[in-house]
Every structure is written in structure tokens, then in C-alpha cells.
Short mmCIF file of C-alpha atoms in Angstrom, two decimals:
data_model
loop_
_atom_site.label_atom_id
_atom_site.label_comp_id
_atom_site.label_asym_id
_atom_site.label_seq_id
_atom_site.Cartn_x
_atom_site.Cartn_y
_atom_site.Cartn_z
CA UNK A 115 100.03 102.68 98.92
CA UNK A 116 100.12 104.09 102.45
CA UNK A 117 100.21 107.67 101.18
CA UNK A 118 97.23 106.90 98.94
CA UNK A 119 95.31 105.51 101.93
CA UNK A 120 96.10 108.59 104.03
CA UNK A 121 94.97 110.96 101.28
CA UNK A 122 91.79 108.97 100.63
CA UNK A 123 90.87 108.94 104.32
CA UNK A 124 91.69 112.61 104.92
CA UNK A 125 89.48 113.84 102.09
CA UNK A 126 86.41 111.87 103.16
CA UNK A 127 83.42 113.98 104.17
CA UNK A 128 82.00 111.13 106.24
CA UNK A 129 84.26 108.74 108.18
CA UNK A 130 84.20 104.99 107.67
CA UNK A 131 82.12 103.69 110.57
CA UNK A 132 83.44 100.42 112.01
CA UNK A 133 81.34 98.43 114.48
CA UNK A 134 83.69 96.65 116.89
CA UNK A 135 82.69 93.41 118.56
CA UNK A 136 84.53 92.68 121.80
CA UNK A 137 86.40 94.87 124.24
CA UNK A 138 89.65 93.21 125.20
CA UNK A 139 93.31 94.17 125.23
CA UNK A 140 93.71 94.50 121.45
CA UNK A 141 90.27 95.93 120.73
CA UNK A 142 90.77 98.72 123.25
CA UNK A 143 94.14 99.49 121.66
CA UNK A 144 92.44 99.73 118.28
CA UNK A 145 89.57 101.89 119.55
CA UNK A 146 92.03 104.23 121.22
CA UNK A 147 94.18 104.51 118.10
CA UNK A 148 91.15 105.35 115.96
CA UNK A 149 90.58 108.49 118.03
CA UNK A 150 93.66 109.92 116.33
CA UNK A 151 92.89 108.60 112.84
CA UNK A 152 91.17 110.74 110.24
CA UNK A 153 88.54 109.07 108.11
CA UNK A 154 87.74 106.08 110.39
CA UNK A 155 85.77 105.98 113.62
CA UNK A 156 84.21 103.48 116.03
CA UNK A 157 80.63 104.57 116.80
CA UNK A 158 79.59 101.32 118.46
CA UNK A 159 81.16 98.58 120.58
CA UNK A 160 79.16 95.37 120.96
CA UNK A 161 79.89 93.45 124.14
CA UNK A 162 78.17 91.02 126.48
CA UNK A 163 79.34 93.11 129.45
CA UNK A 164 77.83 96.51 128.76
CA UNK A 165 78.16 97.99 132.25
CA UNK A 166 81.78 96.86 132.64
CA UNK A 167 82.66 98.19 129.18
CA UNK A 168 81.00 101.54 129.85
CA UNK A 169 82.83 101.93 133.14
CA UNK A 170 86.14 100.89 131.60
CA UNK A 171 85.94 103.28 128.64
CA UNK A 172 84.79 106.14 130.85
CA UNK A 173 87.76 105.64 133.17
CA UNK A 174 90.02 105.69 130.12
CA UNK A 175 88.74 109.16 129.25
CA UNK A 176 86.25 108.41 126.49
CA UNK A 177 82.78 109.90 126.12
CA UNK A 178 80.55 106.86 126.39
CA UNK A 179 76.83 106.08 126.18
CA UNK A 180 74.78 102.90 126.52
CA UNK A 181 72.50 103.04 123.50
CA UNK A 182 70.42 100.68 121.34
CA UNK A 183 68.94 103.14 118.85
CA UNK A 184 70.77 103.23 115.49
CA UNK A 185 69.77 106.86 114.94
CA UNK A 186 70.93 107.96 118.38
CA UNK A 187 74.19 106.03 118.01
CA UNK A 188 74.92 107.92 114.79
CA UNK A 189 74.06 111.24 116.44
CA UNK A 190 76.26 110.41 119.43
CA UNK A 191 79.16 109.44 117.17
CA UNK A 192 78.92 112.81 115.42
CA UNK A 193 79.41 114.39 118.85
CA UNK A 194 82.46 112.28 119.66
CA UNK A 195 80.79 109.55 121.72
CA UNK A 196 81.32 105.80 121.59
CA UNK A 197 78.14 103.84 122.24
CA UNK A 198 78.09 100.45 123.93
CA UNK A 199 75.43 97.78 123.52
CA UNK A 200 74.78 94.04 123.71
CA UNK A 201 72.09 94.19 121.00
CA UNK A 202 73.45 92.20 118.08
CA UNK A 203 70.54 93.33 115.90
CA UNK A 204 72.44 96.62 115.58
CA UNK A 205 74.79 94.82 113.22
CA UNK A 206 71.95 94.88 110.70
CA UNK A 207 70.16 98.08 111.68
CA UNK A 208 73.08 100.50 112.08
CA UNK A 209 73.96 102.16 108.79
CA UNK A 210 77.54 101.16 108.01
CA UNK A 211 79.42 98.59 105.92
CA UNK A 212 82.10 97.03 108.18
CA UNK A 213 81.99 94.87 111.32
CA UNK A 214 85.31 94.23 113.07
CA UNK A 215 85.16 90.99 115.08
CA UNK A 216 87.70 91.07 117.93
CA UNK A 217 86.25 88.74 120.56
CA UNK A 218 88.99 86.11 120.27
CA UNK A 219 86.33 83.39 120.43
CA UNK A 220 84.91 81.02 117.87
CA UNK A 221 81.34 80.44 119.05
CA UNK A 222 80.47 84.09 119.74
CA UNK A 223 82.70 85.17 116.86
CA UNK A 224 80.78 82.88 114.51
CA UNK A 225 77.51 84.42 115.68
CA UNK A 226 78.85 87.92 115.00
CA UNK A 227 80.23 86.84 111.64
CA UNK A 228 76.99 85.27 110.47
CA UNK A 229 74.97 88.35 111.45
CA UNK A 230 77.42 90.69 109.72
CA UNK A 231 77.44 88.73 106.49
CA UNK A 232 73.67 88.22 106.48
CA UNK A 233 73.34 92.00 106.90
CA UNK A 234 75.43 92.46 103.75
CA UNK A 235 78.43 93.87 105.60
CA UNK A 236 82.12 93.15 105.23
CA UNK A 237 83.53 91.04 108.07
CA UNK A 238 87.01 91.92 109.31
CA UNK A 239 88.45 89.70 112.02
CA UNK A 240 91.41 89.86 114.34
CA UNK A 241 90.72 86.27 115.22
CA UNK A 242 92.76 83.52 113.51
CA UNK A 243 91.03 80.99 115.78
CA UNK A 244 87.70 81.84 114.20
CA UNK A 245 89.19 81.85 110.71
CA UNK A 246 90.79 78.38 110.86
CA UNK A 247 87.79 76.79 112.60
CA UNK A 248 84.83 78.09 110.58
CA UNK A 249 86.38 80.75 108.35
CA UNK A 250 85.90 78.69 105.20
CA UNK A 251 82.18 78.35 105.91
CA UNK A 252 81.97 82.08 106.61
CA UNK A 253 83.73 82.84 103.34
CA UNK A 254 81.25 80.73 101.42
CA UNK A 255 78.44 82.74 102.98
CA UNK A 256 80.29 85.99 102.26
CA UNK A 257 80.81 85.05 98.61
CA UNK A 258 77.08 84.44 98.21
CA UNK A 259 76.35 87.85 99.73
CA UNK A 260 79.08 89.53 97.66
CA UNK A 261 80.85 90.86 100.75
CA UNK A 262 84.40 90.38 101.98
CA UNK A 263 85.86 88.41 104.90
CA UNK A 264 89.44 89.03 105.96
CA UNK A 265 91.80 88.89 108.90
CA UNK A 266 94.17 91.80 109.40
CA UNK A 267 97.60 93.19 108.83
CA UNK A 268 99.13 93.51 112.30
CA UNK A 269 98.39 89.93 113.29
CA UNK A 270 101.27 87.78 112.05
CA UNK A 271 99.26 85.94 109.34
CA UNK A 272 98.09 89.18 107.75
CA UNK A 273 101.51 90.76 108.02
CA UNK A 274 103.00 87.70 106.33
CA UNK A 275 100.48 87.94 103.51
CA UNK A 276 101.53 91.56 102.99
CA UNK A 277 105.25 90.70 103.07
CA UNK A 278 104.74 87.89 100.57
CA UNK A 279 102.78 90.09 98.19
CA UNK A 280 105.48 92.75 98.41
CA UNK A 281 108.23 90.20 97.73
CA UNK A 282 106.39 88.74 94.75
CA UNK A 283 106.03 92.23 93.30
CA UNK A 284 109.84 92.46 93.48
CA UNK A 285 110.22 89.19 91.56
CA UNK A 286 110.87 86.76 94.42
CA UNK A 287 109.56 83.20 94.53
CA UNK A 288 108.54 82.39 98.11
CA UNK A 289 109.77 79.05 99.42
CA UNK A 290 108.88 79.45 103.10
CA UNK A 291 106.68 81.75 105.13
CA UNK A 292 107.25 81.81 108.85
CA UNK A 293 107.14 83.62 112.12
CA UNK A 294 109.60 83.96 114.95
CA UNK A 295 108.99 82.57 118.41
CA UNK A 296 110.98 82.96 121.61
CA UNK A 297 109.81 80.07 123.77
CA UNK A 298 107.59 76.99 123.62
CA UNK A 299 106.31 74.57 126.24
CA UNK A 300 103.68 72.18 124.86
CA UNK A 301 102.45 71.43 128.38
CA UNK A 302 102.14 74.97 129.74
CA UNK A 303 99.32 75.46 132.26
CA UNK A 304 97.28 78.47 133.28
CA UNK A 305 98.75 78.38 136.78
CA UNK A 306 102.28 78.55 135.40
CA UNK A 307 101.55 81.35 132.97
CA UNK A 308 99.21 83.53 135.04
CA UNK A 309 101.98 85.70 136.61
CA UNK A 310 103.41 86.43 133.16
CA UNK A 311 99.95 87.13 131.72
CA UNK A 312 99.08 89.47 134.59
CA UNK A 313 102.35 91.34 134.14
CA UNK A 314 101.64 91.93 130.44
CA UNK A 315 97.95 92.69 130.90
CA UNK A 316 96.89 89.69 128.81
CA UNK A 317 94.25 87.01 129.30
CA UNK A 318 95.85 83.86 130.72
CA UNK A 319 94.23 81.67 128.04
CA UNK A 320 95.79 83.78 125.33
CA UNK A 321 99.17 83.54 127.04
CA UNK A 322 98.98 79.76 127.38
CA UNK A 323 98.01 79.38 123.72
CA UNK A 324 101.11 81.37 122.75
CA UNK A 325 103.34 79.30 125.02
CA UNK A 326 102.12 75.80 124.14
CA UNK A 327 102.39 76.44 120.39
CA UNK A 328 98.67 76.29 119.63
CA UNK A 329 98.55 79.92 118.52
CA UNK A 330 101.65 79.30 116.40
CA UNK A 331 99.95 76.46 114.55
CA UNK A 332 96.68 78.36 114.14
CA UNK A 333 98.41 81.39 112.63
CA UNK A 334 100.49 79.38 110.19
CA UNK A 335 97.41 77.27 109.42
CA UNK A 336 95.70 80.46 108.21
CA UNK A 337 98.71 81.48 106.11
CA UNK A 338 98.94 78.03 104.50
CA UNK A 339 95.26 77.97 103.59
CA UNK A 340 95.16 81.47 102.12
CA UNK A 341 98.34 81.06 100.07
CA UNK A 342 98.03 77.36 99.23
CA UNK A 343 101.24 76.40 101.06
CA UNK A 344 102.32 73.10 102.61
CA UNK A 345 104.11 71.82 105.75
CA UNK A 346 107.09 69.51 106.24
CA UNK A 347 105.37 67.54 109.02
CA UNK A 348 102.65 67.80 111.64
CA UNK A 349 103.46 70.68 113.97
CA UNK A 350 106.09 72.07 111.54
CA UNK A 351 109.86 71.82 112.01
CA UNK A 352 110.58 74.79 114.28
CA UNK A 353 114.26 75.54 113.67
CA UNK A 354 116.33 76.64 116.70
CA UNK A 355 118.55 79.53 115.54
CA UNK A 356 119.79 82.83 116.95
CA UNK A 357 119.90 84.78 113.67
CA UNK A 358 116.93 84.46 111.33
CA UNK A 359 119.25 84.61 108.31
CA UNK A 360 120.69 81.24 109.38
CA UNK A 361 117.49 79.47 108.43
CA UNK A 362 118.65 79.13 104.82
CA UNK A 363 121.19 76.54 106.04
CA UNK A 364 118.61 74.20 107.56
CA UNK A 365 116.51 73.05 104.61
CA UNK A 366 117.13 71.45 101.24
CA UNK A 367 115.19 74.10 99.37
CA UNK A 368 115.08 72.27 96.05
CA UNK A 369 113.32 69.30 97.65
CA UNK A 370 110.56 71.22 99.40
CA UNK A 371 107.03 71.19 97.94
CA UNK A 372 106.87 73.49 94.95
CA UNK A 373 104.03 75.47 96.50
CA UNK A 374 106.28 76.39 99.46
CA UNK A 375 105.86 75.68 103.16
CA UNK A 376 104.94 77.44 106.39
CA UNK A 377 107.15 77.01 109.46
CA UNK A 378 108.75 78.94 112.32
CA UNK A 379 112.08 79.78 113.93
CA UNK A 380 112.63 79.81 117.69
CA UNK A 381 115.13 81.28 120.14
CA UNK A 382 114.92 83.33 123.32
CA UNK A 383 116.66 86.22 121.53
CA UNK A 384 114.44 86.01 118.45
CA UNK A 385 112.46 89.04 117.32
CA UNK A 386 108.66 88.53 117.60
CA UNK A 387 108.35 89.10 113.87
CA UNK A 388 107.81 87.42 110.52
CA UNK A 389 110.04 86.20 107.69
CA UNK A 390 110.11 84.55 104.31
CA UNK A 391 112.77 82.56 102.50
CA UNK A 392 112.74 83.29 98.80
CA UNK A 393 114.63 82.79 95.56
CA UNK A 394 114.67 85.47 92.89
CA UNK A 395 113.29 84.45 89.52
CA UNK A 396 115.89 86.50 87.65
CA UNK A 397 119.41 85.03 88.09
CA UNK A 398 120.90 88.38 87.08
CA UNK A 399 119.60 89.86 90.35
CA UNK A 400 121.98 87.76 92.47
CA UNK A 401 124.78 90.30 92.05
CA UNK A 402 122.46 93.15 93.00
CA UNK A 403 121.06 91.37 96.03
CA UNK A 404 124.60 90.69 97.27
CA UNK A 405 125.38 94.39 96.85
CA UNK A 406 122.17 95.23 98.75
CA UNK A 407 123.27 93.15 101.74
CA UNK A 408 121.05 90.08 101.38
CA UNK A 409 123.97 87.67 101.04
CA UNK A 410 125.37 85.50 98.29
CA UNK A 411 122.12 83.71 97.51
CA UNK A 412 120.54 82.02 95.74
CA UNK A 413 118.24 81.89 98.79
CA UNK A 414 117.38 85.04 100.68
CA UNK A 415 115.65 85.87 103.95
CA UNK A 416 113.34 88.87 104.01
CA UNK A 417 111.91 89.69 107.41
CA UNK A 418 110.17 92.22 109.59
CA UNK A 419 111.35 92.14 113.22
CA UNK A 420 107.97 93.18 114.60
CA UNK A 421 104.24 93.22 113.99
CA UNK A 422 102.35 96.10 115.51
CA UNK A 423 98.99 94.39 116.01
CA UNK A 424 96.13 96.91 116.35
CA UNK A 425 98.19 99.83 115.00
CA UNK A 426 98.44 98.20 111.57
CA UNK A 427 94.80 97.17 111.30
CA UNK A 428 93.91 100.45 109.60
CA UNK A 429 95.60 99.15 106.45
CA UNK A 430 93.16 96.25 106.18
CA UNK A 431 90.14 98.42 106.97
CA UNK A 432 91.13 100.95 104.33
CA UNK A 433 91.81 98.26 101.73
CA UNK A 434 88.38 96.73 102.32
CA UNK A 435 86.48 100.03 102.40
CA UNK A 436 88.33 101.91 99.66
CA UNK A 437 89.55 99.22 97.28
CA UNK A 438 87.53 96.06 97.99
CA UNK A 439 90.69 94.09 98.78
CA UNK A 440 91.23 91.46 101.49
CA UNK A 441 94.40 90.77 103.48
CA UNK A 442 94.01 87.09 104.34
CA UNK A 443 91.29 84.51 105.00
CA UNK A 444 90.98 80.76 105.36
CA UNK A 445 89.86 80.23 101.73
CA UNK A 446 87.04 77.87 100.75
CA UNK A 447 89.47 74.98 100.13
CA UNK A 448 91.70 74.74 103.23
CA UNK A 449 94.85 72.64 102.94
CA UNK A 450 95.70 72.48 106.64
CA UNK A 451 93.90 72.38 110.00
CA UNK A 452 94.97 72.63 113.63
CA UNK A 453 94.22 69.38 115.42
CA UNK A 454 93.77 68.64 119.13
CA UNK A 455 96.30 66.68 121.21
CA UNK A 456 96.30 65.78 124.89
CA UNK A 457 98.61 67.73 127.23
CA UNK A 458 98.48 64.90 129.76
CA UNK A 459 96.88 61.50 130.14
CA UNK A 460 93.14 62.15 130.00
CA UNK A 461 90.32 59.95 131.26
CA UNK A 462 86.92 59.18 129.79
CA UNK A 463 84.38 61.59 131.27
CA UNK A 464 86.80 64.53 131.52
CA UNK A 465 85.82 67.85 129.99
CA UNK A 466 88.36 69.43 127.66
CA UNK A 467 89.09 73.10 128.26
CA UNK A 468 90.15 74.07 124.75
CA UNK A 469 92.67 76.55 123.44
CA UNK A 470 94.79 78.08 126.17
CA UNK A 471 93.67 75.50 128.73
CA UNK A 472 95.34 72.75 130.74
CA UNK A 473 94.09 69.65 128.92
CA UNK A 474 94.93 70.06 125.22
CA UNK A 475 97.17 71.84 122.73
CA UNK A 476 96.95 72.23 118.96
CA UNK A 477 99.26 71.35 116.07
CA UNK A 478 98.96 72.15 112.39
CA UNK A 479 98.44 69.14 110.12
CA UNK A 480 97.44 68.50 106.53
CA UNK A 481 93.67 68.42 106.27
CA UNK A 482 93.79 65.31 104.08
CA UNK A 483 95.66 63.43 106.83
CA UNK A 484 93.39 64.48 109.68
CA UNK A 485 89.80 64.30 108.45
CA UNK A 486 88.66 62.36 111.52
CA UNK A 487 90.56 64.49 114.05
CA UNK A 488 89.03 67.19 116.23
CA UNK A 489 89.96 70.75 115.23
CA UNK A 490 91.30 72.49 118.32
CA UNK A 491 88.84 75.32 117.75
CA UNK A 492 86.08 72.90 118.71
CA UNK A 493 87.75 71.54 121.85
CA UNK A 494 86.26 73.56 124.70
CA UNK A 495 83.74 71.78 126.93
CA UNK A 496 84.13 68.64 124.87
CA UNK A 497 83.43 65.56 126.98
CA UNK A 498 85.79 62.66 126.38
CA UNK A 499 84.22 59.24 125.94
CA UNK A 500 87.48 57.27 126.01
CA UNK A 501 90.87 57.50 127.67
CA UNK A 502 93.47 59.47 125.70
CA UNK A 503 97.21 59.30 126.33
CA UNK A 504 99.47 62.33 126.59
CA UNK A 505 100.36 63.73 123.13
CA UNK A 506 97.77 61.52 121.44
CA UNK A 507 95.56 63.19 118.82
CA UNK A 508 91.88 63.36 119.76
CA UNK A 509 89.33 62.31 117.15
CA UNK A 510 85.88 63.79 116.67
CA UNK A 511 84.39 60.42 117.59
CA UNK A 512 86.27 60.54 120.94
CA UNK A 513 84.13 63.38 122.28
CA UNK A 514 80.62 64.64 122.84
CA UNK A 515 80.32 68.39 122.41
CA UNK A 516 77.57 70.96 122.88
CA UNK A 517 75.57 72.46 120.04
CA UNK A 518 76.21 76.11 119.12
CA UNK A 519 76.55 78.55 116.24
CA UNK A 520 79.96 77.23 115.25
CA UNK A 521 78.67 73.66 115.12
CA UNK A 522 75.75 74.67 112.98
CA UNK A 523 77.96 76.68 110.66
CA UNK A 524 80.33 73.72 110.28
CA UNK A 525 77.40 71.50 109.33
CA UNK A 526 77.76 69.20 112.32
CA UNK A 527 74.24 69.85 113.61
CA UNK A 528 70.92 70.40 111.89
CA UNK A 529 67.69 71.52 113.50
CA UNK A 530 69.33 71.26 116.92
CA UNK A 531 70.15 67.59 116.34
CA UNK A 532 73.59 66.08 116.10
CA UNK A 533 74.58 64.86 112.65
CA UNK A 534 75.91 61.30 112.98
CA UNK A 535 78.72 60.90 110.47
CA UNK A 536 80.82 58.79 112.84
CA UNK A 537 80.14 55.89 115.16
CA UNK A 538 79.73 58.31 118.05
CA UNK A 539 77.47 61.39 118.18
CA UNK A 540 79.08 64.68 117.17
CA UNK A 541 78.52 68.20 118.38
CA UNK A 542 81.01 70.97 118.70
CA UNK A 543 82.10 74.03 120.72
CA UNK A 544 85.09 76.28 121.04
CA UNK A 545 86.31 77.90 124.21
CA UNK A 546 83.99 80.67 125.41
CA UNK A 547 86.57 83.16 126.52
CA UNK A 548 90.17 83.40 125.35
CA UNK A 549 90.02 87.12 125.02
CA UNK A 550 87.27 89.07 126.74
CA UNK A 551 84.27 89.77 124.52
#
């Protein structure tokens, strides 16, 4: 497949133009990588900080222009320029077919997503937070417009979807899909994690969301919904092991849900990769798999010890543009959601600070068990109206939240008014900045 993609891209007379929304750590890595990739280019970066983005890209050695004219953007791209703008109308007026949403936010990401889909363009995201919060609503819109919505290979959910498809092609039945984590502290704060974030060049919110397990739950939430998989319990099991192959000894595989489960393994020496536990459908293959070094069976661990983030995104872009195929999305019938829990005792009147903050963390749960609970993607700037104890789930009726594009998309507001489906008013917002947009 990869050789086919390379050949298809190299023989194109016109490159695939990809509008990128957001200029953060990962999006810059992607933009930079595309300079060396035949057949794909980034003519336009949409950002709310045009001057900062222009200065940043110029310092990095790119030819950059601030431009709002679709025609001039195309002309500049043909001369090797990247244009920067905050005009979201360019999503509709620039002549291309793909928008790549990389803001790391839900509210602004939802706005970008809606505009892309309404313009009849495919929406690619590197934003599991957006996917698990309003991705199902976006997919319904996309289906009506006959366009695609997908997250990417390179992020762990997309890489898992690829690994699972590859294993199924080889005849394996997947029993567990998981990722590998090195450390978790449910109560991590921004102050604690800022030195580490600064050292790695990451946003502190992003770093906290990794550390407190919220990102873990969100990513496996997306995998479960796309593939129709289950969980063993709220928050998953999280097996402590040093060698990923040991995970086969920690579950009674015959008693797990037949649709399989998502989970994770954790240890300080663990690779930051992905894995599946699978059983081969053909019993005659057990001898061959032993010969091939996968052990005695009947359960086998297939894994990738890395995921290369922005460097692998090209696979998803090519699959969308060339073959009309998605990598992963939240589906229109999600099975799981990531709920909001208190990091400490919280008082009525406090404002929640959302994903990657100091007040809450998220855990995956079955959607059918948590209908009244607040999705963590809607937890930023939510005002509590009752006291909540540490580790207690927060319900939608426990908060008052502002009105925004994500709220409207989720159907929680109509004509700028809160829809009252609970005893308390409802409105919703996600954090405004996990990853610079």
C-alpha cells in the first residue's frame, strides 16, 4: 500500500492542497515534513494569531505571506510560499478538498469542522478530543454532505486502527486493543508538569492531560467507538507490566466481551506504542506462529513500539484523497464516552478548567452508564452549582456552561438559548487552548 501511495503522489501533476488549521507543536512538524513530500502541500495555515504565526514560520526558514485572497494564495503556493490567515471563509472559498484540523481544541475545532463539511470538504483531524466530544455529530453532517471525517494514523487511535486492520487481514481475531503508558498521576497539576512540558516543547495542558490519564481515556474512547469495542470497567484496567507480551497472563480471554475491549499497559520502561491481543481463527496456524516467535499461543501480542505522530499523517491524507478511505472516527453510534471527575474537593461557584487543568480529569465509561454525566470535552469554564468531592463524577446538571459552537453542535442549545433537559440549565464548552491554535 505504501508503495502505491508513493507512486500515486509522485505522478500527480497538481499536488493535493491541504488547508491546516492551527499552528502548534504537531502542526508545525507536519507542515515542515510536507516540504519534503511530493504530491502534497500546505498552501494555507489558518490561525487566530496571524502575526505570531508569520514571524514563527519566517524564523524557521519558510517563505511566508499574510493573505486572504484565494487566488493569490494559490499563486503564492505555486511559488513555494505558505500563506497565513485568520479568515475562516477561506475554508469555503479556497479551491481544495481537504481541511486538516490540528488546533487541539473542541470549540474552535468544531467551528472549523462545521465550516469544512458545509463547504463540501473532507475533514481530517489530529484531535481525539474533538472526535470524542462532538465527532459523532460532525460525522452525521459529513454523511449528509457525502464527505469524509477521520482522525489520523500517527496518533495512537489511528495507528491502532491500522494495526487491527492489518491483523484481521492475516486472520487474527482481536480481543484487546491498547496503548502503552509510562506514568500516571490522576491529580497532576500544571505547576508540577510545567518544567517537563517546557523541556519537551509541549503545551502544559497537553502534558497534564497525558499524565492524569485523560488523554489515555479519550484515545481509547475513540478506538472503542470506531471499532465497536467494550471496556472491563470505568477507566479501564491498566495492567502494570514490564514486557508487553506479559499482558496475555492477566486476563481470562474467554470471558471478555465477544466484541473485544480497549485497555492499556503501564510501566516506566514501557515503549510509547500500541498493541493488540489476538487469537488466530485457524488453529493450524499455532505451530507457524510459534515458529515465527510469537509464543505458544493461543493468544498473541502484536505491537508497534512507537507511533510517529505527524510523520505518519500522510497515510491518512493519501487514503482520503486517493481512495476515499478513512482511518478512524467516533462513529454515529458511540459506545463509550470520557466523563469528568474531580481532582480535588470542589466547591459550588468554582469554575472548572477542563482537560489538562487542575480541577478535573477524565475517565472512559460506557455511554449507557453515564448518560447524565458531563463529557470531559465540555468541562472548561463550567461553573459548578454544587459541591463535588474528590474523584466524584460530575453530572451535566451540576454545572452551568457557556454557549458555543460545540454546544450547538451537540444539540444542547438552540437559538442561543439553553435546552433544559435536566433540572438545571445546560450549556457547554471545552477548554479554549490545550494546543495552540
